[in-house]
Amino acid sequence: MPEPMITEELIAAHGLSPDEYARILEIIGRDPTYTELGIFSAMWNEHCSYKSSKKWLRTLPTTGPRVICGPGENAGVVDIGDGQAVIFKMESHNHPSYIEPHQGAATGVGGILRDVFTMGARPIAAMDSLSFGMPSHPKTAHLVKGVVEGIGSYGNCFGVPNVGGEVRFHPSYDGNCLVNAFAAGLADTDRIFYSAASGVGMPVVYLGAKTGRDGVGGATMASAEFDDTIEEKRPTVQVGDPFTEKRLLEACLELMASGSVISIQDMGAAGLTCSAVEMGDKGGLGIRLDLDRVPTRESAMTAYEMMLSESQERMLMVLKPEREAEARAIFDKWDLDFAVVGETIAEDRFLIIHGNETKADLPLSKLASSAPEYDRPWVPTPPVSRPVAEVPQIGPIAGLKALIGSPNYAAKAWVWEQYDTSVMADTVRAPGLGAGVVRVHGTPKALAFTSDVTPRYVMANPYEGGKQAVAEAFRNLTAVGALPLAATDNLNFGNPEKPRIMGQLVGAIKGIAAACKALDMPIVSGNVSLYNETDGTAILPTPTIGAVGLLATLDEMIAGHPVTGDSVMVVGATAGHLGQSALLAEAVGREEGDAPPVDLAAERANGDFLRANRQLLRAATDLSDGGLALAAFEMAEAAGIGVTLDAKDIGQLFGEDQARYLVAVAPENLAALTAAADRAGVPLHRAGSFGGPDVRLGGDTAPLAELSSLYRTAFAKAVG
């Protein structure tokens, strides 16, 4: 079959600008072949090269005494003591999930699991952060159903517990939902595997499932806005098989234990192209591939299709040649493909052979580390000049009902009950209220996991919103008693070629960096997802933070529920900030005012105080969206008892001031906690008490049973 002629239209269809194409001509000194054009397109698109964000990502703190491996590998690696490490990352599968929600979300889960186990870790936990359009939008219910089913079917079949996450709805996501998937695994610190190839003449081995035409061009599609041609992009969505992935996990871990592996890389975005180029580039080597040896499941596949296919459940490995027979036997046992498809070479070349013809011959280093890097023009988001126009004239119970009756703040059991939260039998705290907690099997330790961002804040004030996402993750880990260790970021934004959008990205990264430094939570891995727009309308800026904390023993965990007679105590100062609050958005449909300021010194001090005095607390939660009223209701509802809050002021009840926690304290511990707060200089005040059959907010009363029914049914009514 003759290859297509390289035209301006074909270049544009590959997401390459005229300047980028001119740069390709300069690098290779000739017109590229069609396969070479596809390779450059895959490696130079936003999804693989980070060409718009690299400059700013370098400003993030990525090191620390516990960090073994920061950004640049498949996932981040953090020491948890006793010769063990937690390996984790969060990554987006936004565009595929909007086009084909079930498979898009499922393969997002599959991809992030491979990122973890390709480094030698057995996955122990998953989370997902989901953003959808309004429930009234005609596509939302279909997307929610498909995405949740896709996440559940893949994770449940693979066998990893889903222990947390978040779900939000906003009209900015009507044309572009977000599916951010997180996975974490455990490995021994002396058995971690990296992707840099080494040694000349070493076999390059293809592992796993066969290659098909699904996902061809997926990485390029993920770096473009949507328009009315969206349905034409359906073939670029990958198809996943969790049972094959489970076998691939076991085969890879067995292979790694055999001592056969020099380096290994997941075949994710851009498939064979990206995995081979990254392995070669990190090792300063070239790669030669013979595509006639690649296992395929479809006939007459072209070199272009094989190089750009994003078929799932595949790995690429550089193998110790003397261990080939042993390695092959392992994959034969697990009924997976094992094929030597090439070798490492000394020259800086990416040489692709198919049908005894050279389909690509490119300088490998120019494809990865020498990809374009842009300093995009950006303008800062203008500061909010006006405070909230007027405090909502609404009764406290009516305000609470507006929140718990909204799918944004109603109970999410409809979602997480479709996930297996207890497989592997190490889940200590399942989704539903705060961070998830998983035992480190065979030890007294446990790990806590959370995912956080408030996009309204980031839209109003990217810097404070970026700080707040990290601070809320810090508080969620602290509220279960865990010491925050490190974070991964998933930066979801619109078109970076628009200075306003680029300004949101820059501001948020600056805020994230400031908070990570102040709170000792380095960013060890991450993902950038740009061009999240449809017909020129961008999503809310959504820089999701996934974070991991450590409990030295389960005795350190704060996991109780309040009982009748416990005091409602607030750690931290309350001014009653209502700008960009959940109450404004849900009760009166207003998104106005500034994001709440984040005092990082107070965050650190209040969090350290909480962990230091955990033995005096019955239960704890951070205060964020919905303020004191929503947090107190959620804590009381989970315990099945009422709560009375003394404040009558709407700002005191629903304000979203940061650096605050709600804690339930038994009467016998109240004096000791108060004295500890005085010594530490930490604000602490009594806000009410738990008990009775009702929820009382400043004299406004409703039966707990009535509110609980609304809270537990509103989500399913909205989208189910």
XYZ file of C-alpha atoms in Angstrom:
720
model
C 0.000 0.000 0.000
C 1.572 3.354 -1.015
C 2.134 5.793 1.830
C 0.128 9.046 1.833
C 1.776 12.131 0.401
C 2.945 14.597 3.042
C 0.747 17.682 2.617
C 0.037 20.750 4.728
C -3.322 19.224 5.616
C -1.714 15.948 6.739
C 0.865 17.822 8.827
C -1.884 19.836 10.530
C -3.918 16.663 11.124
C -0.918 15.317 13.039
C -0.996 18.316 15.393
C 2.255 19.783 14.086
C 2.615 23.494 13.439
C 4.378 24.796 10.282
C 7.323 25.849 12.469
C 7.536 22.385 14.016
C 7.461 20.744 10.593
C 10.230 23.095 9.434
C 12.219 21.995 12.463
C 11.721 18.342 11.479
C 13.064 19.095 7.986
C 16.072 20.796 9.531
C 16.773 17.849 11.844
C 16.589 15.071 9.232
C 17.572 17.053 6.125
C 14.769 15.598 3.977
C 11.033 15.051 3.848
C 9.898 12.520 6.464
C 8.211 9.272 5.558
C 4.601 8.863 6.655
C 5.736 6.661 9.560
C 8.343 9.231 10.572
C 5.714 11.977 10.503
C 3.583 9.879 12.847
C 6.519 9.278 15.165
C 7.365 12.989 15.389
C 3.683 13.796 15.888
C 3.431 11.335 18.774
C 6.623 12.395 20.509
C 6.162 16.135 20.038
C 2.508 16.416 21.020
C 1.602 18.025 24.325
C 0.624 14.736 25.953
C 4.106 13.206 25.554
C 6.478 16.189 25.390
C 4.979 18.629 27.940
C 6.202 21.338 25.581
C 3.983 24.086 27.058
C 4.478 23.182 30.717
C 8.074 21.926 31.037
C 9.417 25.372 31.882
C 7.059 25.683 34.839
C 7.102 22.065 36.003
C 10.823 22.463 36.693
C 9.945 24.966 39.438
C 8.108 22.349 41.531
C 9.884 20.876 44.578
C 10.639 17.243 43.717
C 13.212 16.103 46.258
C 13.256 15.279 49.944
C 14.841 12.893 52.432
C 12.284 10.192 51.623
C 12.204 10.645 47.835
C 13.955 7.792 46.001
C 12.775 8.781 42.519
C 10.993 11.955 41.473
C 9.376 12.957 38.152
C 10.736 11.543 34.912
C 10.101 7.853 35.457
C 6.862 5.916 35.146
C 5.911 6.828 38.730
C 7.372 8.447 41.841
C 9.098 6.388 44.541
C 9.058 7.318 48.249
C 10.769 5.518 51.144
C 8.390 4.348 53.895
C 11.058 2.687 56.049
C 12.070 -0.928 56.706
C 13.419 -1.325 53.167
C 10.033 -0.582 51.591
C 8.820 2.084 49.178
C 5.458 3.336 47.987
C 5.313 3.962 44.230
C 2.483 6.143 42.912
C 1.209 8.423 40.183
C -1.956 10.104 38.897
C -2.717 10.469 35.198
C -5.580 11.691 33.035
C -7.691 9.867 30.461
C -10.018 12.781 29.779
C -10.505 12.904 26.031
C -10.943 9.130 25.556
C -13.476 9.037 28.407
C -15.639 11.718 26.806
C -15.606 9.939 23.439
C -16.127 6.391 24.785
C -16.700 6.592 28.564
C -16.480 2.921 29.523
C -13.308 2.031 27.623
C -11.771 5.470 28.119
C -12.053 5.224 31.900
C -11.171 1.518 32.015
C -7.955 1.977 30.055
C -7.104 4.997 32.191
C -7.132 2.649 35.181
C -5.137 0.032 33.267
C -2.523 2.553 32.188
C -1.902 3.954 35.653
C -1.636 0.453 37.131
C 1.044 -0.403 34.536
C 2.950 2.781 35.416
C 3.199 1.424 38.957
C 3.986 -2.224 38.372
C 6.475 -1.559 35.580
C 8.695 -0.219 38.387
C 8.457 -3.461 40.322
C 5.595 -2.573 42.665
C 2.497 -4.624 43.386
C -0.500 -2.228 43.244
C -2.304 -1.897 46.584
C -4.678 1.049 46.040
C -6.468 3.076 43.379
C -8.409 6.348 43.415
C -10.157 8.460 40.806
C -11.000 12.147 40.554
C -13.953 12.716 38.217
C -15.381 15.971 36.841
C -18.609 16.011 34.822
C -20.947 18.557 33.295
C -24.259 19.449 34.854
C -26.630 16.561 35.615
C -29.226 18.296 33.414
C -26.933 18.138 30.370
C -28.146 15.422 27.953
C -24.808 13.581 27.952
C -23.927 13.692 31.653
C -25.860 10.650 32.894
C -24.411 8.553 30.041
C -20.881 9.722 30.876
C -21.227 9.142 34.629
C -22.647 5.648 34.118
C -20.015 4.673 31.553
C -17.039 6.097 33.421
C -18.002 4.563 36.770
C -18.693 1.197 35.123
C -15.373 1.370 33.271
C -13.381 2.158 36.414
C -15.209 -0.524 38.385
C -14.995 -3.257 35.789
C -11.263 -2.827 35.195
C -10.179 -2.309 38.811
C -12.482 -5.020 40.167
C -11.338 -7.619 37.636
C -7.676 -6.714 38.077
C -8.058 -6.900 41.850
C -7.005 -3.588 43.364
C -9.062 -1.773 46.021
C -10.473 1.638 45.135
C -10.090 3.619 48.351
C -10.916 7.230 47.546
C -11.418 10.039 45.089
C -13.916 12.746 44.306
C -16.787 13.523 41.934
C -17.867 17.026 40.908
C -20.322 18.617 38.475
C -20.031 21.991 36.765
C -21.241 23.371 33.415
C -17.636 23.972 32.303
C -17.240 20.181 31.973
C -20.364 19.763 29.796
C -18.233 19.221 26.698
C -15.108 17.738 28.271
C -15.278 15.496 31.345
C -12.156 14.775 33.395
C -11.110 11.275 34.452
C -7.971 11.360 36.601
C -6.804 7.914 37.757
C -4.383 7.269 40.644
C -2.587 4.075 41.602
C -0.090 3.182 44.308
C 1.982 0.069 44.883
C 4.586 -1.372 47.229
C 8.107 -2.470 46.381
C 11.371 -3.222 48.152
C 13.759 -0.296 47.898
C 16.463 -2.557 46.449
C 14.107 -4.028 43.809
C 12.945 -0.958 41.885
C 13.103 -1.052 38.086
C 13.748 1.890 35.799
C 13.299 2.562 32.097
C 16.778 3.689 30.987
C 18.272 1.196 28.530
C 21.909 0.207 29.000
C 24.413 -1.843 27.040
C 24.888 -2.079 23.275
C 23.449 -5.040 21.410
C 20.992 -5.900 24.180
C 17.715 -7.551 23.098
C 14.615 -5.313 23.063
C 11.663 -7.508 24.009
C 7.943 -6.992 23.459
C 5.785 -8.351 26.310
C 2.062 -8.852 26.910
C -0.913 -8.599 24.589
C -0.925 -8.400 20.806
C -0.968 -5.119 18.883
C -4.125 -3.987 17.122
C -5.393 -0.813 15.511
C -7.166 0.492 18.606
C -5.815 3.750 19.953
C -3.832 4.720 16.836
C -3.263 8.457 17.190
C -4.601 8.549 20.749
C -1.811 10.726 22.132
C -2.223 13.279 19.364
C -6.001 13.314 19.879
C -5.437 13.969 23.596
C -3.541 17.145 22.688
C -6.334 18.773 20.702
C -9.567 20.582 21.487
C -12.918 18.999 20.712
C -15.303 20.256 18.046
C -18.243 18.824 16.097
C -16.014 16.098 14.596
C -15.697 14.398 17.972
C -17.422 11.164 16.905
C -14.781 10.674 14.199
C -12.205 10.286 16.991
C -13.806 7.128 18.439
C -11.225 4.752 16.837
C -8.466 6.550 18.763
C -9.846 5.176 22.063
C -8.090 2.094 23.400
C -9.802 -1.141 24.446
C -8.757 -2.746 27.723
C -8.663 -6.301 29.083
C -8.143 -6.379 32.872
C -7.660 -10.150 33.006
C -4.738 -9.877 30.579
C -3.352 -7.026 32.684
C -3.538 -9.165 35.821
C -1.521 -11.885 34.071
C 0.910 -9.237 32.819
C 1.395 -7.990 36.389
C 2.196 -11.445 37.706
C 4.473 -12.268 34.772
C 6.378 -8.978 35.106
C 6.903 -9.359 38.850
C 8.099 -12.932 38.347
C 10.385 -11.802 35.528
C 11.829 -9.039 37.697
C 12.489 -11.492 40.520
C 14.416 -13.713 38.085
C 17.083 -11.052 37.527
C 16.498 -10.930 33.757
C 15.512 -7.281 33.375
C 17.900 -4.456 32.441
C 15.139 -1.887 31.946
C 11.407 -1.924 31.387
C 8.813 0.562 30.166
C 5.034 0.522 29.923
C 3.581 0.978 26.435
C 1.144 3.798 27.169
C 0.577 6.957 25.151
C 2.042 6.569 21.633
C 2.651 2.891 22.364
C 5.736 1.306 20.856
C 7.081 4.676 19.710
C 7.131 6.411 23.075
C 8.299 3.402 25.087
C 11.227 2.648 22.769
C 12.289 6.283 22.409
C 12.156 6.978 26.153
C 14.176 3.861 26.994
C 16.817 4.710 24.420
C 16.986 8.416 25.218
C 17.330 7.918 28.991
C 20.152 5.449 28.382
C 21.903 7.525 25.707
C 21.438 4.728 23.172
C 19.751 4.111 19.845
C 17.082 1.485 19.180
C 16.531 -0.747 16.156
C 13.101 -2.377 15.815
C 12.008 -5.076 13.348
C 8.234 -4.744 13.139
C 7.867 -8.111 11.382
C 8.499 -9.647 14.811
C 5.804 -7.635 16.640
C 2.850 -9.846 17.667
C -0.305 -8.477 15.985
C -3.959 -9.398 16.234
C -4.992 -7.761 12.964
C -3.771 -8.499 9.462
C -1.810 -6.230 7.136
C -0.948 -3.652 9.796
C 1.328 -0.913 8.504
C 4.460 0.344 10.223
C 2.613 3.579 10.992
C -0.207 1.687 12.713
C 2.115 -0.549 14.700
C 4.268 2.330 15.899
C 1.298 4.473 16.974
C -1.117 1.820 18.237
C -2.097 2.238 21.876
C -3.330 -1.306 22.347
C -3.315 -2.029 26.046
C -1.556 -4.469 28.376
C 1.859 -4.225 26.674
C 5.407 -3.638 27.919
C 8.813 -3.130 26.328
C 11.929 -4.486 28.017
C 15.668 -4.540 27.545
C 16.722 -8.070 28.516
C 19.922 -9.680 29.709
C 20.592 -11.882 26.646
C 21.726 -14.917 28.632
C 18.325 -14.971 30.423
C 16.143 -15.089 27.302
C 15.033 -18.705 27.638
C 14.112 -18.287 31.308
C 12.226 -15.047 30.598
C 10.353 -16.555 27.668
C 9.280 -19.516 29.783
C 7.729 -17.163 32.347
C 5.609 -15.421 29.726
C 4.668 -18.711 28.075
C 3.429 -19.906 31.473
C 1.220 -16.820 31.804
C -0.014 -17.216 28.196
C 1.360 -13.849 27.088
C 3.367 -12.828 24.056
C 7.141 -12.613 24.353
C 9.037 -11.511 21.257
C 12.536 -10.149 20.684
C 11.700 -7.251 18.359
C 14.961 -5.344 18.234
C 18.192 -4.355 19.918
C 19.974 -1.411 21.458
C 22.573 0.268 19.245
C 25.413 2.679 19.931
C 24.351 5.265 17.353
C 21.798 7.973 18.068
C 19.234 6.380 15.738
C 15.663 5.191 15.889
C 15.640 2.631 13.090
C 12.350 0.974 12.128
C 12.347 -1.969 9.704
C 9.174 -3.518 8.268
C 8.934 -5.938 5.350
C 12.687 -5.591 4.779
C 12.182 -1.854 4.208
C 13.400 1.017 6.340
C 10.253 2.843 7.409
C 11.965 5.294 9.765
C 15.545 6.326 10.413
C 15.642 9.243 12.829
C 18.013 10.719 15.417
C 16.466 9.255 18.566
C 17.567 11.999 20.940
C 15.722 14.618 18.884
C 12.430 12.814 19.468
C 12.363 12.946 23.271
C 14.658 15.188 25.260
C 15.100 17.563 22.296
C 11.377 17.950 21.625
C 10.113 21.545 21.271
C 9.776 23.550 24.456
C 7.707 26.714 24.525
C 7.619 29.703 26.814
C 3.991 30.469 26.038
C 2.767 34.041 26.554
C 0.656 34.282 29.684
C -1.301 36.865 31.579
C -2.042 36.587 35.284
C -5.634 36.116 36.337
C -6.864 39.569 37.448
C -7.286 39.856 41.217
C -10.844 39.821 42.493
C -11.658 43.475 43.135
C -14.998 43.051 44.885
C -15.904 40.926 47.891
C -19.097 38.875 47.976
C -21.891 41.307 47.148
C -24.196 40.169 49.921
C -24.433 37.280 52.328
C -27.178 34.871 51.231
C -30.399 35.442 53.164
C -31.066 31.798 53.791
C -31.851 29.749 56.860
C -29.032 27.480 58.029
C -31.030 24.265 57.522
C -32.139 25.421 54.053
C -28.489 26.122 53.257
C -27.462 22.666 54.455
C -30.232 21.049 52.384
C -29.031 22.923 49.303
C -25.602 21.340 49.783
C -26.535 17.772 50.689
C -29.258 17.729 48.038
C -26.705 18.589 45.341
C -24.795 15.764 43.598
C -21.628 17.734 44.358
C -21.992 17.246 48.125
C -24.463 14.390 48.490
C -23.142 10.982 49.570
C -21.274 9.259 46.720
C -22.069 5.673 47.729
C -23.764 5.172 44.320
C -20.276 5.548 42.827
C -17.938 3.766 45.184
C -20.260 0.864 45.929
C -19.652 -0.165 42.303
C -15.961 -0.499 43.112
C -14.304 -3.293 45.080
C -12.943 -1.396 48.060
C -11.733 -4.353 50.126
C -10.035 -6.787 47.714
C -6.630 -7.914 49.114
C -8.188 -7.549 52.611
C -5.918 -4.686 53.672
C -8.341 -1.754 53.362
C -8.785 -0.179 56.787
C -10.800 2.874 55.741
C -12.922 2.727 52.588
C -14.255 5.699 50.580
C -17.017 7.832 51.991
C -15.475 10.178 54.537
C -11.944 11.512 54.196
C -8.735 9.776 53.150
C -8.637 6.048 52.426
C -6.260 3.889 54.468
C -4.597 0.595 53.479
C -2.372 -1.626 55.644
C 1.164 -2.317 54.535
C 0.689 -6.068 54.548
C 2.757 -7.968 57.087
C 3.816 -4.812 58.969
C 2.205 -2.538 61.569
C 2.299 0.364 59.063
C -0.488 1.781 56.910
C -0.688 4.254 54.036
C -3.334 6.954 53.606
C -4.462 8.275 50.212
C -6.407 11.355 49.150
C -7.231 13.361 46.023
C -8.155 17.057 46.213
C -8.789 20.281 44.297
C -11.460 23.014 44.351
C -11.660 24.285 40.748
C -13.808 27.334 41.663
C -10.957 28.597 43.812
C -8.404 28.068 41.029
C -10.585 29.908 38.521
C -10.892 32.931 40.817
C -7.308 32.893 42.068
C -4.955 30.298 40.512
C -2.172 30.914 43.021
C -4.323 30.541 46.147
C -6.315 27.746 44.485
C -3.114 25.827 43.748
C -1.973 26.281 47.345
C -5.374 25.184 48.621
C -5.373 21.916 46.642
C -2.117 20.881 48.312
C -3.226 22.168 51.724
C -6.503 20.247 51.591
C -4.641 17.053 50.677
C -2.311 17.707 53.634
C -5.333 18.158 55.929
C -7.153 15.060 54.692
C -4.107 12.900 55.411
C -3.564 14.603 58.768
C -7.224 14.099 59.745
C -6.743 10.312 59.740
C -3.519 10.699 61.729
C -1.117 10.150 58.818
C 2.114 12.042 58.227
C 1.926 13.514 54.689
C 4.850 12.196 52.621
C 4.587 13.359 49.020
C 2.195 14.174 46.192
C 1.459 13.630 42.520
C -0.229 16.292 40.395
C -2.649 16.010 37.481
C -2.868 19.461 35.889
C -6.054 19.752 33.809
C -6.437 23.018 31.874
C -7.741 24.435 28.619
C -5.769 25.599 25.566
C -2.293 26.841 26.647
C -1.982 28.876 23.459
C -4.465 31.312 25.030
C -2.536 33.630 27.393
C -5.429 33.667 29.882
C -5.412 29.854 30.163
C -1.620 29.718 30.298
C -1.790 32.269 33.120
C -4.070 29.926 35.084
C -1.557 27.098 34.652
C 1.404 29.253 35.705
C -0.419 30.669 38.735
C -1.579 27.254 39.902
C 1.902 25.722 39.568
C 3.362 28.614 41.580
C 0.780 28.015 44.311
C 1.352 24.252 44.305
C 5.108 24.795 44.563
C 4.763 27.179 47.498
C 2.486 24.794 49.409
C 4.567 21.694 48.685
C 7.685 23.439 50.001
C 5.981 24.748 53.131
C 4.275 21.436 53.942
C 7.169 19.104 53.001
C 5.129 17.343 50.314
C 7.354 17.115 47.216
C 5.787 16.351 43.847
C 7.264 13.005 42.787
C 5.221 12.266 39.664
C 2.400 13.716 37.627
C 0.674 14.465 34.378
C -0.398 17.523 32.418
C -3.627 17.455 30.427
C -4.154 20.538 28.279
C -6.577 21.481 25.489
C -9.558 20.461 27.609
C -11.964 22.593 25.568
C -14.964 22.135 23.318
C -15.785 24.741 20.682
C -13.513 27.199 22.468
C -15.069 26.753 25.934
C -12.523 25.637 28.519
C -13.026 23.599 31.667
C -12.487 25.177 35.056
C -8.755 24.943 35.792
C -8.478 21.672 37.719
C -5.006 20.904 39.121
C -5.774 17.705 41.011
C -3.423 16.732 43.833
C -3.091 13.083 44.812
C -1.202 12.614 48.082
C 0.124 9.806 50.255
C 0.649 9.741 54.023
C 2.192 7.247 56.425
C 0.916 5.786 59.692
C 3.774 4.129 61.608
C 1.169 1.878 63.232
C -2.592 1.577 62.984
C -2.731 2.735 66.606
C -1.932 6.230 65.251
C -5.045 6.286 63.093
C -7.900 8.653 63.958
C -10.836 6.553 62.878
C -13.647 6.843 65.397
C -17.136 8.336 65.234
C -18.504 10.885 67.714
C -20.808 9.727 70.499
C -23.477 11.577 72.413
C -21.935 14.139 74.724
C -18.797 14.751 72.655
C -17.897 18.382 71.992
C -17.642 19.814 68.473
C -14.252 21.550 68.506
C -12.751 23.625 65.688
C -8.980 23.758 65.287
C -7.973 26.943 63.443
C -9.357 30.443 63.075
C -12.757 31.188 61.513
C -13.438 34.534 59.831
C -16.422 33.394 57.770
C -15.000 33.511 54.222
C -17.858 33.001 51.723
C -16.097 33.936 48.470
C -16.337 31.073 45.918
C -18.021 28.976 48.602
C -20.146 25.901 48.097
C -23.058 27.681 49.788
C -22.991 30.515 47.266
C -22.731 28.108 44.329
C -25.385 25.612 45.407
C -27.895 27.689 47.374
C -28.049 30.840 45.259
C -26.209 29.936 42.029
C -23.447 32.528 42.464
C -19.730 32.032 41.866
C -18.243 35.287 43.072
C -15.619 36.707 45.353
C -12.055 35.582 45.899
C -10.782 32.168 46.867
C -10.017 31.834 50.584
C -6.428 32.793 51.415
C -4.187 29.921 52.494
C -1.837 30.617 55.410
C 0.748 27.875 54.949
C 2.369 28.467 58.350
C -1.025 27.987 59.998
C -1.663 24.870 57.895
C 1.605 23.382 59.088
C 1.147 24.364 62.733
C -2.472 23.212 62.975
C -1.751 19.927 61.200
C 1.240 19.179 63.412
C -0.894 19.987 66.493
C -3.619 17.582 65.393
C -1.241 14.673 64.837
C 0.605 15.371 68.091
C -2.666 15.231 70.068
C -4.455 12.461 68.192
C -4.884 10.407 71.375
C -7.256 13.107 72.705
C -9.548 12.977 69.642
C -12.478 10.665 68.995
C -12.878 11.704 65.354
C -11.504 14.341 62.983
C -12.144 15.814 59.560
C -10.812 18.805 57.690
C -13.037 21.824 57.011
C -13.292 22.693 53.336
C -16.303 22.948 50.982
C -19.443 23.718 52.968
C -17.499 24.764 56.061
C -18.412 23.770 59.591
C -22.084 23.030 58.902
C -21.466 20.443 56.188
C -18.538 18.797 57.985
C -20.434 18.515 61.276
C -23.463 17.066 59.500
C -21.340 14.485 57.641
C -19.573 13.411 60.818
C -22.840 13.165 62.750
C -24.648 11.367 59.928
C -21.918 8.735 59.693
C -22.291 8.148 63.433
C -26.094 8.091 63.305
C -26.531 10.842 65.899
C -27.598 14.476 65.824
C -25.439 17.555 66.245
C -25.964 21.059 67.611
C -23.894 24.007 66.371
C -24.166 27.187 68.401
C -23.275 29.740 65.710
C -26.129 31.596 64.002
C -24.030 33.564 61.515
C -24.040 32.120 57.969
C -20.357 32.903 57.532
C -19.447 31.099 60.744
C -21.498 28.065 59.723
C -20.678 27.826 55.998
C -17.493 29.897 55.608
C -14.581 28.104 53.980
C -11.606 29.537 55.875
C -8.597 27.262 55.463
C -6.218 25.558 57.921
C -9.152 24.247 59.982
C -10.296 20.895 61.350
C -13.446 19.745 63.110
C -12.714 17.284 65.906
C -15.005 15.332 68.223
C -13.667 15.328 71.788
C -14.887 13.333 74.765
C -15.643 15.397 77.929
C -12.741 13.846 79.841
C -10.238 14.974 77.157
C -11.469 18.521 76.627
C -9.290 20.226 79.237
C -6.131 18.452 78.061
C -6.768 19.399 74.422
C -7.446 23.016 75.373
C -4.236 23.198 77.367
C -2.257 21.660 74.494
C -3.679 24.229 72.073
C -2.728 27.066 74.441
C 0.837 25.759 74.659
C 1.101 25.380 70.874
C -0.511 28.750 70.136
C -3.120 27.037 67.957
C -6.679 28.476 67.808
C -9.238 26.092 69.310
C -12.865 26.811 70.123
C -15.961 24.857 71.041
C -18.664 25.076 68.374
C -21.342 22.752 69.760
C -22.033 19.165 70.756
C -23.038 15.797 69.345
C -26.189 13.930 70.339
C -29.962 13.791 70.008
C -32.147 12.981 67.010
C -31.866 16.366 65.270
C -29.447 18.642 63.471
C -29.585 22.087 65.059
C -27.799 24.968 63.351
C -28.046 28.178 65.355
C -31.570 27.387 66.501
C -32.760 26.156 63.078
C -33.681 22.469 63.404
C -34.409 19.421 61.216
C -34.573 15.699 62.054
C -31.344 13.854 61.250
C -33.384 11.094 59.589
C -34.921 13.554 57.110
C -31.563 15.106 56.221
C -29.881 11.707 56.012
C -32.469 10.477 53.506
C -31.851 13.511 51.300
C -28.079 13.131 51.617
C -28.060 9.445 50.705
C -30.447 9.602 47.739
C -29.689 12.892 45.971
C -26.762 11.645 43.899
C -28.579 8.681 42.399
C -31.634 10.826 41.685
C -29.481 13.337 39.837
C -27.469 10.971 37.643
C -28.491 7.363 38.278
